[in-house]
Amino acid sequence: MTSASETAPARFYEQTWDLSYRHALGATVGVFLDGLRDAKLLGRQCPKCSRVLVPPRSYCDRCFVETGDWQEVANEGVIEMMTIVYEPFKGLPAPPYAIAYVLLDGASTALLGYVHGIDLTDVKSATEQLAIGKRVNVHFSPQPKGDVTDYWFELSDNEPT
Amino acid sequence: MRNVGILGVGQTDFVTKRTDVTYPELVREGAQLAFDDAGLSMTDIEAVVVPLAPDALIGIGNGERWLIESIGATGKPVMRVNNGGATGASAVEAAWMHVASGLFDVVLVAGADRVSESLSAQSVLNKMWDVAYERPYPQNTITMLAMSAMRYNHMYGADERDMARVTVKNRRHASLNPHAHLRELVTEDDVLNSRILAWPLKLGDVCPSSTGGAALILVSEEYASRLKKPVAWIRGLGQNTETFWMGDRVGPQALGDHADADALAVAFDRAYAQAGITDPTSQIDVAEIYAPFSSVEFHVIEAAGLCGRGEAPALLAGGAFHLGAEGVVVNPSGGTQCTNPIAVTGTVRVIEAATQVLGRAGDRQVAGAKVAIASAIGGDHQFYSTFVIANHLDPIGHP
């Protein structure tokens, strides 16, 4: 004997969560975003451990003190982590795209960004070009939108030293 | 602190979808299995801890409210725990504190997940990154672990075939586990030829979105002594936290590396110190460690002290960590890579560890297992929970 629950057709209720938020970003982020308009990447230095935090944060998580001086870091650095995405995810940009964490010269921590200017058709070739340790330059949008995608990375012409 | 034992466990068979039950009904299924296993009913339970990950993953606002009646928790203390992927293990740690502190003698951990009901899981997970600096990028759990894998492979000379070997092992183990979600055997080439998600991760390297329920019942030593039932004892546990910022885990001034799981190693050390484990390679029989993707298993094995940094791929290729091999068997259940019901994945790790040391793991049993470890990871590799579980309360010796 089969129960009603075994023979009933599956029924569904479909719903989309349409959630809107307007996040205040805070003063420290504001200074960093303003810097992008002037083609500058700004970090903040911890007065105790001297680390230059990029992206800048208003406090040092190790020393638990407020960070102090703003420091401009170089518009070039080295790839520390990267991946190339080939799978589409709902609500996220269409693939393929490359993203990387880059340790900019003068910074103590690595900054996330897109890597442009690479043919991503062949994954092996693309990942070799973007290998950990490769140097990249920072490029800035001529029409800044006021968010962190106003900068991106491209491979540097200079070979790693 | 009092000794705390696992008196009963329950897990449903995990699948992609369950259209015959609601979320609370699924929680009830897991809880009922644990009651049956323990020989208890809800009237014996003094308090409940509910593991439940971010609401948006299952599209239910505060699902802990909805499930109360399904497990008869009305009139009892209930708390929800959310620690991302570590949720299911952190809930067991909270329940342990309930009992170890002396406040309660019998505590239930019961939960469920049905991630496949979301069509937007990675978009939901993207929301855990920093609002200003990182969320405008398509950061998610797949890209996060792809970057960790790239870095691990770069630092230790591992490659995609090493990763594929993890999948082959775990699928073989899962084929022996009736509760596991992905149970079909695969070859290394199957994994290597599967479609690329975020390099170097391919479909064959990643976990499924699983639906199912899991529960366990913790009791005090005093309560257990009145029963004639074997109990799996929680001999040690640990938690630790890594920085939120993945970019702070690289470069010469980093304290931990995103290639490794340094904060997890500390969490294991804390559990080992409590349990009296000084040599994990000889004192542990089974490891049920949270590794949703193939690549993660390597650095978790290393963080657990089962081998040195960067040594796990070569050991695996040589046959180590497999069921039947000498030494510690890793994820004989098939692990998180074959079954990932996010909210209760950590609970299942503890359940599997307890099942192994009680010798009740059926075809996936590690012969003679006495001591097991379990672990889970949440956030962007950020929250870590660890356990040592044994079938006795004697000093954990050397073989």
Coordinates of C-alpha atoms in Angstrom, one line a residue:
Chain A
M1 CA 0.0 0.0 0.0
T2 CA 1.4 3.4 -0.9
S3 CA 0.7 6.5 1.2
A4 CA -0.8 9.7 -0.2
S5 CA 2.6 11.4 0.2
E6 CA 4.3 8.9 -2.0
T7 CA 1.8 9.3 -4.9
A8 CA 1.3 13.1 -4.7
P9 CA 3.0 15.1 -7.4
A10 CA 5.7 17.4 -6.2
R11 CA 4.5 20.9 -5.6
F12 CA 6.6 24.1 -5.4
Y13 CA 6.3 27.7 -4.2
E14 CA 8.6 29.9 -6.2
Q15 CA 9.8 33.2 -4.7
T16 CA 12.5 35.8 -5.5
W17 CA 14.0 37.7 -2.6
D18 CA 14.1 41.2 -3.9
L19 CA 16.3 42.8 -1.3
S20 CA 17.8 46.3 -1.6
Y21 CA 20.5 47.8 0.6
R22 CA 22.4 51.0 0.6
H23 CA 25.6 50.4 2.6
A24 CA 27.5 53.3 4.1
L25 CA 31.1 52.7 3.3
G26 CA 32.7 54.9 6.0
A27 CA 35.3 57.6 5.8
T28 CA 38.4 55.4 5.3
V29 CA 37.0 53.7 2.3
G30 CA 36.0 57.1 1.0
V31 CA 39.6 58.4 1.0
F32 CA 40.7 55.2 -0.9
L33 CA 38.0 55.7 -3.5
D34 CA 38.8 59.4 -3.9
G35 CA 42.5 58.3 -4.5
L36 CA 41.4 56.1 -7.4
R37 CA 40.1 59.3 -9.2
D38 CA 43.6 60.7 -9.0
A39 CA 45.2 57.4 -10.1
K40 CA 46.6 56.8 -6.6
L41 CA 46.4 53.6 -4.5
L42 CA 46.4 54.6 -0.8
G43 CA 47.1 52.5 2.2
R44 CA 47.1 53.2 5.9
Q45 CA 50.1 52.4 8.1
C46 CA 49.9 51.0 11.6
P47 CA 51.9 53.2 14.0
K48 CA 53.0 50.1 16.0
C49 CA 53.8 47.3 13.6
S50 CA 54.4 49.6 10.6
R51 CA 52.4 47.4 8.2
V52 CA 50.8 49.4 5.4
L53 CA 47.3 48.0 5.0
V54 CA 46.0 48.0 1.4
P55 CA 43.1 48.2 1.0
P56 CA 43.2 50.7 3.9
R57 CA 41.5 49.9 7.2
S58 CA 41.0 52.3 10.1
Y59 CA 42.5 49.9 12.6
C60 CA 45.3 47.3 12.8
D61 CA 43.9 43.9 13.6
R62 CA 47.1 42.7 15.1
C63 CA 48.0 45.7 17.3
F64 CA 44.4 46.8 17.9
V65 CA 45.2 50.4 17.4
E66 CA 44.0 53.0 15.0
T67 CA 46.0 53.1 11.8
G68 CA 47.8 56.4 11.2
D69 CA 49.4 57.9 8.2
W70 CA 48.1 57.5 4.7
Q71 CA 50.7 56.1 2.4
E72 CA 50.6 56.0 -1.4
V73 CA 51.8 52.6 -2.6
A74 CA 53.3 51.8 -6.1
N75 CA 51.1 51.3 -9.1
E76 CA 52.8 47.9 -9.6
G77 CA 53.3 44.8 -7.7
V78 CA 53.4 41.0 -7.8
I79 CA 50.6 38.4 -8.2
E80 CA 50.2 36.4 -5.0
M81 CA 47.0 34.5 -5.8
M82 CA 44.8 34.3 -8.9
T83 CA 42.1 32.3 -10.7
I84 CA 40.4 32.4 -14.0
V85 CA 36.6 31.8 -13.8
Y86 CA 34.9 29.9 -16.7
E87 CA 31.6 29.1 -15.0
P88 CA 28.7 31.5 -15.0
F89 CA 27.2 32.2 -11.6
K90 CA 23.7 33.7 -11.2
G91 CA 24.0 37.3 -10.2
L92 CA 27.7 37.5 -11.0
P93 CA 29.5 38.7 -14.2
A94 CA 29.6 36.6 -17.3
P95 CA 32.8 34.5 -17.6
P96 CA 35.6 34.2 -18.5
Y97 CA 37.5 36.6 -16.3
A98 CA 40.7 36.6 -14.3
I99 CA 40.9 38.0 -10.7
A100 CA 44.1 38.2 -8.6
Y101 CA 45.4 39.4 -5.3
V102 CA 48.4 41.6 -5.9
L103 CA 51.0 42.7 -3.3
L104 CA 51.8 46.2 -4.5
D105 CA 55.3 47.6 -3.9
G106 CA 55.2 49.3 -0.5
A107 CA 52.1 47.5 0.7
S108 CA 52.1 44.8 3.4
T109 CA 48.8 43.2 2.3
A110 CA 47.5 42.2 -1.1
L111 CA 44.7 43.9 -3.1
L112 CA 42.0 42.1 -5.1
G113 CA 41.3 43.1 -8.6
Y114 CA 40.5 42.0 -12.2
V115 CA 43.4 41.2 -14.5
H116 CA 42.7 42.5 -18.0
G117 CA 44.6 42.3 -21.2
I118 CA 45.1 38.5 -21.3
D119 CA 43.5 36.0 -23.8
L120 CA 41.6 33.6 -21.5
T121 CA 40.6 31.2 -24.3
D122 CA 43.4 28.7 -23.5
V123 CA 43.5 28.1 -19.7
K124 CA 47.0 26.6 -19.6
S125 CA 48.5 29.5 -21.5
A126 CA 46.6 32.1 -19.5
T127 CA 47.4 30.6 -16.1
E128 CA 51.1 30.5 -17.0
Q129 CA 51.1 34.1 -18.0
L130 CA 49.3 35.0 -14.7
A131 CA 51.4 32.7 -12.5
I132 CA 52.1 33.6 -8.9
G133 CA 55.2 35.8 -8.8
K134 CA 54.4 37.7 -12.1
R135 CA 54.5 41.4 -12.0
V136 CA 51.5 43.6 -12.9
N137 CA 50.8 47.3 -13.3
V138 CA 47.7 49.0 -12.0
H139 CA 45.5 50.8 -14.6
F140 CA 42.8 53.3 -13.7
S141 CA 39.5 54.0 -15.4
P142 CA 39.3 57.3 -17.3
Q143 CA 35.7 57.4 -16.3
P144 CA 35.6 56.4 -12.6
K145 CA 32.3 55.1 -11.2
G146 CA 33.4 55.5 -7.6
D147 CA 33.9 51.9 -6.7
V148 CA 36.9 49.6 -6.5
T149 CA 36.4 48.4 -10.1
D150 CA 37.8 51.8 -11.1
Y151 CA 41.3 50.1 -11.1
W152 CA 42.5 46.8 -12.6
F153 CA 45.7 45.0 -13.2
E154 CA 47.6 44.2 -16.4
L155 CA 50.8 42.2 -16.9
S156 CA 53.9 44.4 -16.5
D157 CA 56.3 44.6 -19.4
N158 CA 59.1 44.2 -16.9
E159 CA 60.2 40.6 -16.1
P160 CA 60.3 39.6 -12.5
T161 CA 63.6 40.6 -10.9
Chain B
M1 CA 34.5 20.4 33.0
R2 CA 32.6 17.1 32.9
N3 CA 33.2 14.4 30.3
V4 CA 30.7 14.5 27.5
G5 CA 29.6 11.5 25.3
I6 CA 27.7 11.1 22.1
L7 CA 24.9 8.7 22.9
G8 CA 23.0 8.7 19.7
V9 CA 23.4 9.8 16.1
G10 CA 21.2 10.1 13.0
Q11 CA 21.6 11.1 9.4
T12 CA 19.2 10.8 6.5
D13 CA 20.4 9.6 3.1
F14 CA 21.6 12.8 1.4
V15 CA 20.3 13.6 -2.1
T16 CA 20.0 16.6 -4.4
K17 CA 16.3 17.3 -3.7
R18 CA 13.6 16.2 -1.4
T19 CA 10.2 17.3 -2.7
D20 CA 8.2 15.1 -0.2
V21 CA 9.1 17.0 3.0
T22 CA 9.5 20.6 4.2
Y23 CA 12.6 21.9 6.0
P24 CA 11.1 21.2 9.5
E25 CA 10.1 17.7 8.4
L26 CA 13.6 17.0 7.3
V27 CA 15.0 18.2 10.6
R28 CA 12.5 15.8 12.3
E29 CA 13.7 12.9 10.2
G30 CA 17.3 13.3 11.4
A31 CA 16.3 13.9 15.0
Q32 CA 14.1 10.9 15.1
L33 CA 17.0 8.7 13.8
A34 CA 19.1 10.1 16.7
F35 CA 16.4 9.4 19.2
D36 CA 16.0 5.9 18.0
D37 CA 19.7 5.3 18.1
A38 CA 20.0 6.7 21.6
G39 CA 16.9 5.0 22.9
L40 CA 15.5 8.3 24.0
S41 CA 12.6 10.5 23.1
M42 CA 12.2 14.3 23.0
T43 CA 10.9 14.3 26.5
D44 CA 14.3 13.3 27.7
I45 CA 16.0 16.2 26.0
E46 CA 16.8 19.2 28.2
A47 CA 18.1 21.7 25.6
V48 CA 18.6 22.0 21.8
V49 CA 21.2 23.6 19.6
V50 CA 20.2 24.2 16.0
P51 CA 22.9 24.4 13.3
L52 CA 21.7 26.7 10.6
A53 CA 23.9 28.6 8.1
P54 CA 23.0 31.9 6.3
D55 CA 19.2 32.3 5.9
A56 CA 19.4 33.2 2.2
L57 CA 21.0 29.8 1.3
I58 CA 17.7 28.0 2.0
G59 CA 15.5 31.1 1.5
I60 CA 14.0 30.8 4.9
G61 CA 14.2 33.7 7.4
N62 CA 15.3 32.3 10.8
G63 CA 14.4 28.7 10.0
E64 CA 15.1 27.8 13.6
R65 CA 11.7 29.3 14.4
W66 CA 10.0 27.0 11.9
L67 CA 11.5 23.8 13.1
I68 CA 10.7 24.1 16.9
E69 CA 7.5 22.0 16.8
S70 CA 9.0 19.4 14.5
I71 CA 11.4 18.3 17.2
G72 CA 9.2 19.0 20.2
A73 CA 11.4 21.8 21.5
T74 CA 8.7 24.1 22.7
G75 CA 9.3 24.8 26.4
K76 CA 13.0 24.0 26.2
P77 CA 16.0 26.2 25.8
V78 CA 17.0 26.5 22.1
M79 CA 19.8 28.3 20.5
R80 CA 20.8 28.6 16.8
V81 CA 24.5 28.5 15.8
N82 CA 25.7 30.0 12.5
N83 CA 29.4 29.8 11.7
G84 CA 29.2 29.4 7.9
G85 CA 30.5 26.0 6.8
A86 CA 31.6 25.3 10.3
T87 CA 28.1 25.7 11.6
G88 CA 27.3 22.0 12.1
A89 CA 30.5 21.4 14.1
S90 CA 30.3 24.7 16.0
A91 CA 26.7 23.7 17.1
V92 CA 28.2 20.5 18.6
E93 CA 30.8 22.6 20.4
A94 CA 28.0 24.8 21.8
A95 CA 26.1 21.6 22.9
W96 CA 29.3 20.3 24.5
M97 CA 29.6 23.4 26.6
H98 CA 26.0 23.0 27.7
V99 CA 26.8 19.5 29.1
A100 CA 30.5 20.0 30.1
S101 CA 29.5 23.0 32.2
G102 CA 27.1 21.0 34.2
L103 CA 24.1 23.0 33.1
F104 CA 22.4 20.1 31.2
D105 CA 22.8 16.3 31.1
V106 CA 21.1 15.6 27.7
V107 CA 21.3 18.0 24.8
L108 CA 20.1 17.5 21.2
V109 CA 21.8 19.0 18.1
A110 CA 19.4 18.8 15.2
G111 CA 19.4 20.5 11.8
A112 CA 19.0 20.0 8.0
D113 CA 19.8 21.7 4.8
R114 CA 18.4 21.9 1.3
V115 CA 20.8 24.2 -0.5
S116 CA 19.6 23.0 -3.9
E117 CA 16.4 25.0 -3.4
S118 CA 18.5 28.1 -4.0
L119 CA 19.3 29.0 -7.6
S120 CA 21.6 31.7 -6.4
A121 CA 24.0 30.0 -3.9
Q122 CA 27.2 31.6 -5.1
S123 CA 25.6 35.0 -5.3
V124 CA 24.5 34.6 -1.7
L125 CA 28.0 33.5 -0.7
N126 CA 29.5 36.5 -2.5
K127 CA 27.7 38.7 0.1
M128 CA 30.1 37.6 2.9
W129 CA 33.0 39.6 1.4
D130 CA 33.8 43.2 2.3
V131 CA 31.1 45.6 1.1
A132 CA 33.4 48.2 -0.4
Y133 CA 36.7 46.5 -1.3
E134 CA 35.8 43.0 -2.4
R135 CA 32.1 42.5 -3.0
P136 CA 32.1 44.4 -6.3
Y137 CA 34.3 41.5 -7.6
P138 CA 32.8 38.1 -8.3
Q139 CA 34.4 36.6 -5.2
N140 CA 32.7 33.5 -3.9
T141 CA 33.6 30.2 -2.2
I142 CA 34.7 28.6 -5.5
T143 CA 37.0 31.5 -6.5
M144 CA 38.3 31.7 -2.9
L145 CA 39.3 28.0 -2.9
A146 CA 40.6 28.1 -6.4
M147 CA 43.0 30.8 -5.4
S148 CA 44.0 28.7 -2.3
A149 CA 44.6 25.7 -4.6
M150 CA 46.6 27.7 -7.1
R151 CA 48.8 28.9 -4.2
Y152 CA 49.2 25.4 -2.6
N153 CA 50.1 23.9 -6.0
H154 CA 52.6 26.7 -6.6
M155 CA 54.3 26.4 -3.2
Y156 CA 54.4 22.6 -3.0
G157 CA 54.6 21.4 -6.6
A158 CA 51.2 19.7 -6.6
D159 CA 49.0 19.7 -9.7
E160 CA 45.5 18.9 -11.0
R161 CA 46.1 15.2 -11.1
D162 CA 47.0 15.2 -7.4
M163 CA 43.7 16.9 -6.8
A164 CA 41.9 14.3 -9.0
R165 CA 43.3 11.5 -6.8
V166 CA 41.4 13.0 -3.8
T167 CA 38.2 12.8 -5.7
V168 CA 38.8 9.2 -6.8
K169 CA 39.5 8.2 -3.2
N170 CA 36.5 10.0 -1.7
R171 CA 34.1 8.7 -4.4
R172 CA 35.3 5.2 -3.7
H173 CA 34.7 5.7 0.0
A174 CA 31.3 7.3 -0.6
S175 CA 30.3 4.3 -2.7
L176 CA 30.5 2.3 0.5
N177 CA 28.4 4.8 2.5
P178 CA 24.6 4.5 2.1
H179 CA 24.1 8.1 3.4
A180 CA 26.5 9.7 0.9
H181 CA 25.2 11.9 -2.0
L182 CA 27.7 11.3 -4.8
R183 CA 28.4 7.6 -4.8
E184 CA 29.5 6.9 -8.4
L185 CA 33.1 5.8 -8.9
V186 CA 35.2 8.1 -11.0
T187 CA 38.6 8.0 -12.6
E188 CA 41.4 10.6 -12.5
D189 CA 40.7 11.3 -16.1
D190 CA 37.0 11.8 -15.5
V191 CA 37.9 14.5 -13.0
L192 CA 40.6 16.1 -15.2
N193 CA 38.2 16.1 -18.2
S194 CA 35.3 17.6 -16.3
R195 CA 34.4 21.2 -17.1
I196 CA 36.4 24.1 -15.5
L197 CA 34.7 26.2 -12.9
A198 CA 37.5 28.4 -11.7
W199 CA 41.0 27.2 -12.5
P200 CA 42.3 24.8 -11.2
L201 CA 38.9 23.7 -9.8
K202 CA 36.8 21.6 -12.1
L203 CA 33.3 20.1 -11.6
G204 CA 35.0 16.8 -10.5
D205 CA 36.9 18.6 -7.7
V206 CA 33.9 20.2 -6.0
C207 CA 31.1 19.1 -3.6
P208 CA 27.4 18.8 -4.5
S209 CA 24.6 20.9 -2.9
S210 CA 23.1 18.3 -0.6
T211 CA 19.7 17.9 1.0
G212 CA 19.2 16.0 4.2
G213 CA 19.0 16.1 8.0
A214 CA 21.4 15.1 10.8
A215 CA 21.3 15.0 14.6
L216 CA 23.2 13.8 17.6
I217 CA 22.5 13.6 21.3
L218 CA 25.2 14.6 23.8
V219 CA 25.1 13.3 27.4
S220 CA 27.1 13.8 30.6
E221 CA 29.3 10.9 31.9
E222 CA 27.0 10.7 34.9
Y223 CA 23.9 10.2 32.6
A224 CA 25.7 7.7 30.4
S225 CA 26.8 5.7 33.4
R226 CA 23.2 4.9 34.1
L227 CA 22.7 3.4 30.7
K228 CA 24.0 0.1 29.2
K229 CA 25.0 1.6 25.9
P230 CA 28.4 2.3 24.2
V231 CA 29.2 6.0 24.0
A232 CA 31.6 7.9 21.8
W233 CA 33.5 10.3 24.0
I234 CA 34.5 13.8 23.0
R235 CA 38.0 13.8 24.3
G236 CA 39.1 17.2 23.0
L237 CA 37.8 20.1 21.0
G238 CA 39.1 23.3 19.6
Q239 CA 38.1 26.4 17.7
N240 CA 40.2 29.1 16.1
T241 CA 39.7 32.0 13.8
E242 CA 41.6 33.4 10.8
T243 CA 41.6 37.0 9.6
F244 CA 38.7 38.0 7.4
W245 CA 41.1 39.4 4.7
M246 CA 42.4 36.8 2.3
G247 CA 44.9 39.4 1.0
D248 CA 46.4 39.5 4.5
R249 CA 47.3 35.8 4.2
V250 CA 50.0 36.3 1.6
G251 CA 53.3 38.0 1.4
P252 CA 56.3 38.2 3.8
Q253 CA 54.3 39.9 6.6
A254 CA 51.5 37.4 6.6
L255 CA 51.0 35.4 9.8
G256 CA 49.2 32.5 8.0
D257 CA 49.2 31.6 4.3
H258 CA 46.0 31.1 2.3
A259 CA 47.7 28.1 0.7
D260 CA 47.8 26.4 4.1
A261 CA 45.2 26.2 6.9
D262 CA 47.4 27.6 9.7
A263 CA 44.6 28.7 12.0
L264 CA 43.1 25.2 11.7
A265 CA 46.4 23.7 12.8
V266 CA 46.1 25.7 16.0
A267 CA 42.5 24.5 16.5
F268 CA 43.7 20.9 16.1
D269 CA 46.6 21.6 18.6
R270 CA 44.0 22.8 21.1
A271 CA 41.9 19.7 20.7
Y272 CA 45.0 17.4 20.8
A273 CA 46.3 19.1 24.0
Q274 CA 42.9 18.5 25.7
A275 CA 42.8 14.8 24.5
G276 CA 46.4 14.1 25.3
I277 CA 47.4 13.5 21.6
T278 CA 51.1 14.1 21.1
D279 CA 51.7 12.1 17.8
P280 CA 48.6 12.4 15.5
T281 CA 50.1 10.0 13.0
S282 CA 50.2 7.1 15.4
Q283 CA 47.4 7.9 17.9
I284 CA 44.6 8.6 15.4
D285 CA 42.9 5.9 13.4
V286 CA 40.3 7.9 11.4
A287 CA 40.0 11.5 10.2
E288 CA 36.6 12.9 9.1
I289 CA 37.8 16.3 8.0
Y290 CA 35.8 19.1 6.3
A291 CA 37.2 19.4 2.7
P292 CA 34.5 20.5 0.3
F293 CA 36.9 20.6 -2.7
S294 CA 39.6 18.1 -3.5
S295 CA 42.4 20.7 -3.0
V296 CA 41.3 21.5 0.5
E297 CA 41.9 18.0 1.8
F298 CA 45.6 18.4 1.4
H299 CA 46.1 21.3 3.6
V300 CA 43.6 20.0 6.2
I301 CA 45.5 16.7 6.4
E302 CA 48.7 18.7 7.0
A303 CA 47.0 21.1 9.5
A304 CA 45.9 18.0 11.4
G305 CA 49.5 16.9 11.7
L306 CA 49.0 13.7 9.8
C307 CA 52.0 14.6 7.6
G308 CA 54.3 17.6 7.0
R309 CA 53.5 20.7 4.9
G310 CA 53.2 19.9 1.2
E311 CA 53.6 16.1 1.8
A312 CA 50.0 15.1 1.5
P313 CA 49.8 14.8 -2.3
A314 CA 52.7 12.4 -2.6
L315 CA 51.5 10.3 0.3
L316 CA 48.0 10.1 -1.3
A317 CA 49.5 9.0 -4.6
G318 CA 51.4 6.3 -2.7
G319 CA 48.2 4.9 -1.3
A320 CA 48.0 6.6 2.1
F321 CA 44.7 7.8 3.6
H322 CA 42.6 5.2 1.7
L323 CA 40.4 2.7 3.4
G324 CA 42.5 -0.4 4.0
A325 CA 45.8 1.6 4.0
E326 CA 48.2 1.7 6.9
G327 CA 47.9 4.8 9.0
V328 CA 45.2 7.3 9.3
V329 CA 42.2 6.8 6.9
V330 CA 40.9 10.2 5.7
N331 CA 37.2 10.6 5.1
P332 CA 36.1 7.0 4.9
S333 CA 32.5 8.4 4.5
G334 CA 33.5 10.1 1.2
G335 CA 33.6 13.3 3.2
T336 CA 32.2 16.7 2.4
Q337 CA 33.4 16.4 -1.2
C338 CA 30.7 13.8 -1.8
T339 CA 28.0 15.2 0.6
N340 CA 27.6 18.8 1.6
P341 CA 24.4 19.8 3.4
I342 CA 26.0 23.0 4.6
A343 CA 24.3 23.6 7.9
V344 CA 24.9 20.0 9.1
T345 CA 28.1 19.1 7.2
G346 CA 30.1 19.6 10.4
T347 CA 27.6 17.6 12.4
V348 CA 28.0 14.7 9.9
R349 CA 31.8 14.9 10.4
V350 CA 31.3 14.3 14.2
I351 CA 28.6 11.7 13.6
E352 CA 30.9 9.8 11.2
A353 CA 33.8 10.0 13.6
A354 CA 31.6 8.7 16.5
T355 CA 30.2 5.9 14.2
Q356 CA 33.8 4.8 13.4
V357 CA 35.0 4.6 16.9
L358 CA 31.9 2.6 17.9
G359 CA 32.6 0.2 15.1
R360 CA 29.3 0.7 13.5
A361 CA 30.3 2.2 10.1
G362 CA 29.5 -0.9 8.0
D363 CA 31.3 -1.2 4.7
R364 CA 33.2 2.0 5.4
Q365 CA 34.4 0.9 8.8
V366 CA 38.1 1.4 9.5
A367 CA 39.1 -1.8 11.2
G368 CA 39.8 -1.5 14.9
A369 CA 39.2 2.3 15.0
K370 CA 39.4 3.7 18.5
V371 CA 40.3 7.3 18.1
A372 CA 39.0 9.7 15.4
I373 CA 39.2 13.4 14.6
A374 CA 36.6 15.6 13.0
S375 CA 36.8 19.2 11.8
A376 CA 34.9 21.9 9.9
I377 CA 35.7 25.2 8.2
G378 CA 33.5 28.2 7.8
G379 CA 33.6 31.7 6.2
D380 CA 36.4 32.4 3.8
H381 CA 38.5 29.7 5.4
Q382 CA 38.0 31.7 8.6
F383 CA 36.3 29.7 11.4
Y384 CA 37.6 26.4 12.4
S385 CA 36.2 23.7 14.7
T386 CA 38.0 20.5 15.7
F387 CA 37.3 17.3 17.7
V388 CA 39.0 14.3 19.1
I389 CA 36.5 11.4 19.6
A390 CA 37.3 8.1 21.2
N391 CA 35.5 5.0 22.3
H392 CA 37.0 5.1 25.8
L393 CA 38.0 7.6 28.6
D394 CA 41.4 6.0 29.2
P395 CA 44.6 7.9 28.3
I396 CA 45.0 7.8 24.5
G397 CA 48.0 5.7 24.1
H398 CA 50.4 4.7 21.3
P399 CA 49.7 1.5 19.3

